[in-house]
mmCIF file of C-alpha atoms and ligand atoms in Angstrom:
data_model
loop_
_atom_site.group_PDB
_atom_site.id
_atom_site.type_symbol
_atom_site.label_atom_id
_atom_site.label_comp_id
_atom_site.label_asym_id
_atom_site.label_seq_id
_atom_site.Cartn_x
_atom_site.Cartn_y
_atom_site.Cartn_z
ATOM 1 C CA MET A 1 0.350 0.330 -0.120
ATOM 2 C CA ILE A 2 1.282 3.570 -0.825
ATOM 3 C CA HIS A 3 0.044 6.335 1.082
ATOM 4 C CA PHE A 4 -1.078 9.713 -0.243
ATOM 5 C CA LEU A 5 -1.079 13.237 1.301
ATOM 6 C CA SER A 6 -2.421 15.965 -1.182
ATOM 7 C CA LYS A 7 -0.953 19.689 -1.350
ATOM 8 C CA ASP A 8 -3.194 20.923 0.811
ATOM 9 C CA ASP A 9 -1.101 19.218 4.548
ATOM 10 C CA HIS A 10 2.015 21.901 4.038
ATOM 11 C CA ILE A 11 4.146 23.541 6.049
ATOM 12 C CA PHE A 12 5.972 26.683 5.649
ATOM 13 C CA LYS A 13 8.435 26.077 8.227
ATOM 14 C CA PHE A 14 10.078 22.833 9.448
ATOM 15 C CA SER A 15 9.145 22.506 12.946
ATOM 16 C CA PRO A 16 9.036 19.764 15.916
ATOM 17 C CA GLU A 17 6.100 21.436 17.211
ATOM 18 C CA ALA A 18 4.184 20.318 14.105
ATOM 19 C CA SER A 19 1.542 18.143 14.220
ATOM 20 C CA PRO A 20 1.962 15.045 11.683
ATOM 21 C CA ALA A 21 -0.275 14.979 8.488
ATOM 22 C CA LEU A 22 0.293 10.939 8.144
ATOM 23 C CA THR A 23 1.884 8.138 10.053
ATOM 24 C CA ILE A 24 3.551 5.969 8.414
ATOM 25 C CA ASN A 25 5.707 2.967 9.278
ATOM 26 C CA PRO A 26 9.540 2.300 8.204
ATOM 27 C CA GLY A 27 9.307 0.478 4.699
ATOM 28 C CA SER A 28 6.236 2.102 3.920
ATOM 29 C CA SER A 29 5.913 4.608 0.707
ATOM 30 C CA VAL A 30 3.875 7.776 0.290
ATOM 31 C CA ARG A 31 3.172 9.788 -2.107
ATOM 32 C CA LEU A 32 3.427 13.411 -1.939
ATOM 33 C CA GLU A 33 1.198 15.860 -4.072
ATOM 34 C CA VAL A 34 3.856 18.817 -4.002
ATOM 35 C CA MET A 35 3.036 22.930 -4.936
ATOM 36 C CA ASP A 36 5.484 25.068 -6.670
ATOM 37 C CA CYS A 37 7.923 26.697 -4.209
ATOM 38 C CA PHE A 38 5.535 29.989 -5.222
ATOM 39 C CA SER A 39 2.342 27.725 -3.708
ATOM 40 C CA ASN A 40 1.144 27.883 -7.589
ATOM 41 C CA GLN A 41 0.610 31.646 -7.269
ATOM 42 C CA ILE A 42 2.392 31.985 -10.991
ATOM 43 C CA GLN A 43 0.860 30.356 -13.642
ATOM 44 C CA LYS A 44 0.615 32.804 -16.569
ATOM 45 C CA PRO A 45 2.838 35.804 -17.870
ATOM 46 C CA GLU A 46 0.542 38.361 -16.968
ATOM 47 C CA ASP A 47 0.532 37.104 -13.488
ATOM 48 C CA ARG A 48 1.420 40.124 -11.596
ATOM 49 C CA MET A 49 5.102 39.321 -9.438
ATOM 50 C CA GLU A 50 3.981 42.425 -6.863
ATOM 51 C CA GLU A 51 0.915 40.619 -6.019
ATOM 52 C CA VAL A 52 2.445 37.336 -5.014
ATOM 53 C CA ASP A 53 2.078 36.409 -1.427
ATOM 54 C CA TRP A 54 5.789 35.527 0.062
ATOM 55 C CA ASP A 55 4.630 34.195 3.296
ATOM 56 C CA LYS A 56 3.618 31.728 0.633
ATOM 57 C CA ILE A 57 6.734 30.588 -0.438
ATOM 58 C CA ASN A 58 8.228 26.749 -0.500
ATOM 59 C CA PRO A 59 5.679 24.986 0.378
ATOM 60 C CA ALA A 60 6.653 21.442 1.914
ATOM 61 C CA THR A 61 4.057 18.544 2.016
ATOM 62 C CA GLY A 62 3.924 16.652 5.480
ATOM 63 C CA PRO A 63 4.599 16.334 7.642
ATOM 64 C CA VAL A 64 5.069 12.940 8.071
ATOM 65 C CA TYR A 65 5.447 11.133 11.426
ATOM 66 C CA ILE A 66 7.669 7.449 10.807
ATOM 67 C CA SER A 67 6.767 5.124 13.904
ATOM 68 C CA GLY A 68 9.896 4.661 15.938
ATOM 69 C CA ALA A 69 12.131 6.918 14.541
ATOM 70 C CA GLU A 70 14.469 8.766 17.397
ATOM 71 C CA LYS A 71 17.078 11.136 17.654
ATOM 72 C CA GLY A 72 20.386 9.575 16.575
ATOM 73 C CA ASP A 73 18.679 7.058 13.741
ATOM 74 C CA VAL A 74 18.487 8.259 10.079
ATOM 75 C CA LEU A 75 15.525 8.430 7.760
ATOM 76 C CA LYS A 76 16.782 6.261 4.197
ATOM 77 C CA VAL A 77 14.452 8.067 1.718
ATOM 78 C CA THR A 78 14.726 6.552 -1.968
ATOM 79 C CA VAL A 79 13.189 8.956 -4.409
ATOM 80 C CA GLU A 80 10.692 6.395 -6.169
ATOM 81 C CA GLU A 81 9.333 8.681 -8.812
ATOM 82 C CA ILE A 82 8.848 12.343 -9.699
ATOM 83 C CA LYS A 83 6.300 13.212 -11.776
ATOM 84 C CA ILE A 84 6.408 17.109 -13.049
ATOM 85 C CA SER A 85 3.355 19.304 -14.392
ATOM 86 C CA ASP A 86 3.197 20.773 -17.553
ATOM 87 C CA GLN A 87 4.443 24.424 -17.406
ATOM 88 C CA ALA A 88 7.529 25.138 -14.685
ATOM 89 C CA VAL A 89 8.186 29.172 -13.678
ATOM 90 C CA MET A 90 11.155 30.991 -13.406
ATOM 91 C CA LEU A 91 11.797 34.242 -11.216
ATOM 92 C CA THR A 92 14.418 36.587 -10.367
ATOM 93 C CA GLY A 93 15.028 40.551 -9.443
ATOM 94 C CA LYS A 94 16.739 43.218 -7.465
ATOM 95 C CA ASP A 95 18.522 41.655 -4.855
ATOM 96 C CA LEU A 96 18.262 38.033 -5.837
ATOM 97 C CA GLY A 97 20.526 35.634 -6.518
ATOM 98 C CA VAL A 98 23.974 36.176 -7.895
ATOM 99 C CA LEU A 99 22.933 39.155 -10.448
ATOM 100 C CA GLY A 100 20.495 40.356 -8.303
ATOM 101 C CA HIS A 101 22.467 43.665 -7.751
ATOM 102 C CA LYS A 102 22.197 43.948 -11.332
ATOM 103 C CA LEU A 103 18.742 43.372 -11.667
ATOM 104 C CA GLU A 104 15.971 46.258 -10.855
ATOM 105 C CA GLY A 105 12.203 44.777 -10.422
ATOM 106 C CA LEU A 106 11.217 41.458 -10.407
ATOM 107 C CA HIS A 107 11.337 39.212 -13.900
ATOM 108 C CA SER A 108 9.380 36.035 -14.185
ATOM 109 C CA LYS A 109 9.433 33.586 -17.431
ATOM 110 C CA ILE A 110 6.702 30.467 -17.948
ATOM 111 C CA LEU A 111 8.247 27.727 -19.434
ATOM 112 C CA PRO A 112 6.001 25.014 -21.124
ATOM 113 C CA VAL A 113 7.126 21.408 -19.965
ATOM 114 C CA ARG A 114 6.483 18.731 -22.675
ATOM 115 C CA ASP A 115 8.080 15.400 -24.214
ATOM 116 C CA GLY A 116 10.326 15.608 -21.765
ATOM 117 C CA LYS A 117 11.694 18.779 -22.648
ATOM 118 C CA VAL A 118 11.856 22.067 -20.230
ATOM 119 C CA PHE A 119 11.421 24.798 -23.139
ATOM 120 C CA PHE A 120 13.314 28.167 -22.177
ATOM 121 C CA ASP A 121 12.461 29.719 -25.160
ATOM 122 C CA ASP A 122 11.969 29.618 -29.178
ATOM 123 C CA ARG A 123 15.986 29.014 -29.127
ATOM 124 C CA THR A 124 16.977 26.431 -26.079
ATOM 125 C CA ALA A 125 15.057 23.717 -24.798
ATOM 126 C CA PHE A 126 16.418 21.697 -21.870
ATOM 127 C CA ASN A 127 16.131 17.961 -21.385
ATOM 128 C CA ALA A 128 13.373 17.507 -18.318
ATOM 129 C CA ASP A 129 15.625 16.478 -14.800
ATOM 130 C CA PRO A 130 13.175 16.564 -11.902
ATOM 131 C CA MET A 131 14.590 17.321 -9.231
ATOM 132 C CA ILE A 132 13.622 17.932 -5.129
ATOM 133 C CA GLY A 133 14.863 21.396 -3.758
ATOM 134 C CA VAL A 134 13.130 20.809 -0.248
ATOM 135 C CA ILE A 135 13.565 17.803 1.599
ATOM 136 C CA GLY A 136 13.992 17.305 5.496
ATOM 137 C CA VAL A 137 12.468 16.412 8.621
ATOM 138 C CA ALA A 138 11.961 18.937 11.957
ATOM 139 C CA PRO A 139 15.427 20.164 13.487
ATOM 140 C CA GLU A 140 15.682 20.171 17.264
ATOM 141 C CA GLY A 141 14.890 23.487 18.777
ATOM 142 C CA GLN A 142 13.850 26.020 17.047
ATOM 143 C CA GLU A 143 11.588 25.928 13.805
ATOM 144 C CA ILE A 144 13.489 26.509 10.254
ATOM 145 C CA ASN A 145 11.403 27.910 7.528
ATOM 146 C CA CYS A 146 11.586 25.490 4.657
ATOM 147 C CA GLY A 147 13.509 27.944 2.826
ATOM 148 C CA THR A 148 16.370 27.486 4.422
ATOM 149 C CA PRO A 149 18.816 24.448 4.404
ATOM 150 C CA ASP A 150 20.670 22.535 7.689
ATOM 151 C CA VAL A 151 21.469 19.729 8.606
ATOM 152 C CA HIS A 152 17.918 18.848 9.046
ATOM 153 C CA GLY A 153 17.704 18.916 4.785
ATOM 154 C CA GLY A 154 15.208 21.674 4.455
ATOM 155 C CA ASN A 155 15.963 23.896 0.935
ATOM 156 C CA MET A 156 18.958 22.333 0.165
ATOM 157 C CA ASP A 157 18.278 22.691 -3.840
ATOM 158 C CA THR A 158 20.854 19.613 -4.825
ATOM 159 C CA THR A 159 20.296 18.542 -8.447
ATOM 160 C CA LEU A 160 21.785 14.824 -7.007
ATOM 161 C CA ILE A 161 18.245 14.843 -5.779
ATOM 162 C CA LYS A 162 16.391 13.182 -8.295
ATOM 163 C CA GLU A 163 14.360 9.771 -9.473
ATOM 164 C CA LYS A 164 16.435 6.804 -7.849
ATOM 165 C CA ALA A 165 18.536 8.572 -5.399
ATOM 166 C CA VAL A 166 18.727 7.642 -1.789
ATOM 167 C CA VAL A 167 18.436 10.865 0.970
ATOM 168 C CA TYR A 168 19.867 10.080 4.155
ATOM 169 C CA LEU A 169 18.315 12.778 6.324
ATOM 170 C CA PRO A 170 19.367 11.961 10.249
ATOM 171 C CA VAL A 171 16.491 12.512 12.938
ATOM 172 C CA TRP A 172 16.459 14.943 15.450
ATOM 173 C CA VAL A 173 12.681 14.926 16.724
ATOM 174 C CA GLU A 174 10.872 11.686 17.751
ATOM 175 C CA GLY A 175 9.007 10.495 14.139
ATOM 176 C CA GLY A 176 11.475 13.103 12.380
ATOM 177 C CA LEU A 177 8.840 14.637 10.949
ATOM 178 C CA LEU A 178 9.653 14.050 7.177
ATOM 179 C CA ALA A 179 8.414 16.949 4.258
ATOM 180 C CA ALA A 180 9.467 17.305 0.927
ATOM 181 C CA GLY A 181 8.500 19.727 -1.598
ATOM 182 C CA ASP A 182 9.994 22.508 -4.241
ATOM 183 C CA LEU A 183 10.165 21.023 -7.250
ATOM 184 C CA HIS A 184 12.425 21.565 -10.171
ATOM 185 C CA ALA A 185 11.753 20.585 -13.304
ATOM 186 C CA VAL A 186 15.487 21.692 -14.688
ATOM 187 C CA MET A 187 17.898 23.505 -12.582
ATOM 188 C CA GLY A 188 22.203 23.764 -12.824
ATOM 189 C CA ASP A 189 24.621 23.674 -9.995
ATOM 190 C CA GLY A 190 24.685 26.851 -7.869
ATOM 191 C CA GLU A 191 20.611 27.792 -9.040
ATOM 192 C CA ILE A 192 22.083 31.292 -9.915
ATOM 193 C CA CYS A 193 18.943 33.863 -10.473
ATOM 194 C CA VAL A 194 17.454 32.007 -7.010
ATOM 195 C CA SER A 195 15.044 29.989 -8.616
ATOM 196 C CA GLY A 196 15.031 26.270 -10.826
ATOM 197 C CA ALA A 197 12.550 25.832 -13.538
ATOM 198 C CA GLU A 198 10.181 25.507 -10.405
ATOM 199 C CA VAL A 199 6.889 23.499 -10.843
ATOM 200 C CA SER A 200 4.348 21.334 -9.186
ATOM 201 C CA GLY A 201 3.795 17.470 -9.499
ATOM 202 C CA GLU A 202 4.055 14.466 -7.289
ATOM 203 C CA VAL A 203 7.213 12.633 -5.576
ATOM 204 C CA GLN A 204 6.714 8.985 -4.170
ATOM 205 C CA LEU A 205 9.355 8.343 -1.574
ATOM 206 C CA ASN A 206 9.970 4.769 0.563
ATOM 207 C CA VAL A 207 11.169 5.796 3.655
ATOM 208 C CA ALA A 208 13.005 3.034 5.396
ATOM 209 C CA LEU A 209 14.708 3.546 9.233
ATOM 210 C CA VAL A 210 18.785 3.021 9.828
ATOM 211 C CA LYS A 211 18.717 2.602 13.815
ATOM 212 C CA ASP A 212 21.451 4.790 15.698
ATOM 213 C CA LEU A 213 23.444 6.032 12.454
ATOM 214 C CA ASN A 214 24.144 8.927 14.396
ATOM 215 C CA LEU A 215 25.098 10.934 10.920
ATOM 216 C CA SER A 216 25.564 15.204 11.445
ATOM 217 C CA THR A 217 24.083 15.874 7.956
ATOM 218 C CA PRO A 218 22.377 14.668 5.388
ATOM 219 C CA LEU A 219 24.131 12.596 2.608
ATOM 220 C CA VAL A 220 22.737 11.396 -0.997
ATOM 221 C CA GLU A 221 23.720 8.503 -2.643
ATOM 222 C CA ASN A 222 22.652 7.415 -6.193
ATOM 223 C CA GLU A 223 24.447 4.633 -8.503
ATOM 224 C CA GLN A 224 27.630 7.001 -9.232
ATOM 225 C CA VAL A 225 28.593 8.513 -5.931
ATOM 226 C CA LEU A 226 27.816 8.967 -2.155
ATOM 227 C CA ALA A 227 27.543 12.490 -1.276
ATOM 228 C CA VAL A 228 27.653 15.178 1.610
ATOM 229 C CA ILE A 229 25.668 17.400 1.738
ATOM 230 C CA TYR A 230 26.364 20.860 4.061
ATOM 231 C CA SER A 231 25.044 24.410 4.470
ATOM 232 C CA HIS A 232 26.979 27.539 6.243
ATOM 233 C CA GLU A 233 26.866 30.905 5.884
ATOM 234 C CA ASP A 234 29.898 30.716 4.133
ATOM 235 C CA LEU A 235 30.241 28.751 1.042
ATOM 236 C CA ASP A 236 34.465 27.751 2.100
ATOM 237 C CA GLU A 237 32.933 26.704 5.607
ATOM 238 C CA ALA A 238 30.134 24.818 3.987
ATOM 239 C CA VAL A 239 32.734 23.105 1.277
ATOM 240 C CA THR A 240 35.514 22.351 4.121
ATOM 241 C CA ARG A 241 32.953 20.778 6.442
ATOM 242 C CA SER A 242 31.116 18.517 3.686
ATOM 243 C CA VAL A 243 34.672 17.273 3.095
ATOM 244 C CA GLU A 244 35.659 16.723 6.820
ATOM 245 C CA ILE A 245 32.492 14.617 7.617
ATOM 246 C CA MET A 246 33.228 12.733 4.148
ATOM 247 C CA GLU A 247 36.649 12.304 5.726
ATOM 248 C CA GLU A 248 35.068 11.065 9.202
ATOM 249 C CA LEU A 249 32.609 8.386 7.840
ATOM 250 C CA ILE A 250 35.377 7.162 5.744
ATOM 251 C CA GLY A 251 37.796 7.183 8.605
ATOM 252 C CA LYS A 252 35.439 5.066 10.908
ATOM 253 C CA ARG A 253 34.740 2.915 8.227
ATOM 254 C CA THR A 254 37.815 1.854 6.314
ATOM 255 C CA GLU A 255 41.397 1.140 7.488
ATOM 256 C CA LEU A 256 42.489 4.576 5.460
ATOM 257 C CA SER A 257 44.490 7.339 7.025
ATOM 258 C CA THR A 258 43.366 11.159 7.002
ATOM 259 C CA ALA A 259 46.208 11.474 4.647
ATOM 260 C CA GLU A 260 44.972 8.326 2.231
ATOM 261 C CA THR A 261 41.385 9.989 2.386
ATOM 262 C CA ALA A 262 42.646 13.190 1.587
ATOM 263 C CA MET A 263 44.845 11.939 -1.418
ATOM 264 C CA LEU A 264 41.970 9.882 -2.572
ATOM 265 C CA LEU A 265 39.587 12.376 -2.820
ATOM 266 C CA SER A 266 41.705 14.877 -4.175
ATOM 267 C CA ALA A 267 42.663 12.049 -7.200
ATOM 268 C CA GLY A 268 39.051 10.712 -7.747
ATOM 269 C CA GLY A 269 35.861 12.691 -5.698
ATOM 270 C CA ARG A 270 34.478 16.294 -5.896
ATOM 271 C CA VAL A 271 33.320 19.046 -4.702
ATOM 272 C CA SER A 272 30.446 20.635 -5.921
ATOM 273 C CA ILE A 273 28.345 23.749 -5.006
ATOM 274 C CA SER A 274 24.346 22.945 -5.002
ATOM 275 C CA GLN A 275 23.261 26.478 -4.099
ATOM 276 C CA VAL A 276 24.606 29.536 -3.848
ATOM 277 C CA VAL A 277 21.489 31.846 -3.291
ATOM 278 C CA ASP A 278 19.897 30.547 0.046
ATOM 279 C CA PRO A 279 19.867 31.801 3.476
ATOM 280 C CA LEU A 280 22.633 29.603 3.829
ATOM 281 C CA LYS A 281 24.493 28.209 1.241
ATOM 282 C CA THR A 282 25.049 24.421 0.037
ATOM 283 C CA ALA A 283 28.147 22.361 -0.918
ATOM 284 C CA ARG A 284 28.471 18.959 -1.010
ATOM 285 C CA CYS A 285 31.543 16.633 -1.340
ATOM 286 C CA GLU A 286 31.076 13.498 -3.673
ATOM 287 C CA ILE A 287 33.581 10.410 -3.681
ATOM 288 C CA PRO A 288 32.554 7.328 -6.226
ATOM 289 C CA ARG A 289 30.904 4.612 -5.004
ATOM 290 C CA TRP A 290 33.157 2.091 -6.925
ATOM 291 C CA VAL A 291 36.129 3.546 -5.170
ATOM 292 C CA LEU A 292 34.622 3.102 -1.814
ATOM 293 C CA ASN A 293 33.999 -0.127 -2.654
ATOM 294 C CA ASN A 294 37.479 -1.217 -3.141
ATOM 295 C CA TYR A 295 37.944 -0.419 0.903
ATOM 296 C CA GLY A 296 34.963 -2.534 2.020
ATOM 297 C CA PHE A 297 33.128 0.814 2.668
ATOM 298 C CA SER A 298 29.362 0.308 4.304
ATOM 299 C CA LEU A 299 27.629 2.607 5.084
ATOM 300 C CA TYR A 300 25.274 0.958 8.221
HETATM 301 CA CA1 CA B 1 14.693 25.824 -3.909
HETATM 302 ZN ZN1 ZN B 2 12.924 25.517 -6.292
#
């Protein structure tokens, strides 16, 4: 059986106090209907940006309580499917994104999505490559709005989080309180203008529970790589911490010394920037799974 939550069950902040919209057992799948990051307020080129209600930004469908999840555990969330609607929207403007200081007013663009393509204009169509911008659990202590990423996940805007990816989210409060939203039909690393091709749709997630894994920040894994995701106000610090946490993960699970791990990461790993436009910036440190396998690495 696959559980379902409609877009009406959504949050704008990840909060330890939130009441669950649904409770599921570990190992189950849940299908979430999600609005785009503007709560579907921009549908036509004529829709006026000035009338957008900015309190309704980054809705995430949930929260889902996972029975038995406790602090120190990890939710192993497999992205089984991402279905996107037939048009996406982009937005930028004054003080938004990397070029915001060069812009005046607000600018938006509707991008039709059809036959697996996202049409930017009559010259450029990108292959659709749907991803999840916001996925996370409730933090410990203070609530965190859905626009901000941190060690609870949230607005990580990480292009690796797409179909077949596995996201490992550390649990901070009982039940985890998982929610997701902010789908992108396509997005480039960095999210330069402050938005991807924002789109509504549905995501199906399988949620397993790994007891006592004690991760300090989210990880994402796909067929090729394992990545540590870390967010910080300062991008240098985000990069450094993502690498340090990767080294700690490897050091605890293999015979490799710190020097060997440093060289291995330098030879075959990769540091990438997920986004530089949210309140905290997000970097990730990736290493190919085949390399880890050579040293008998197993996450749990
Ligand atoms: Ca986002
Ligand atoms: Zn987004």
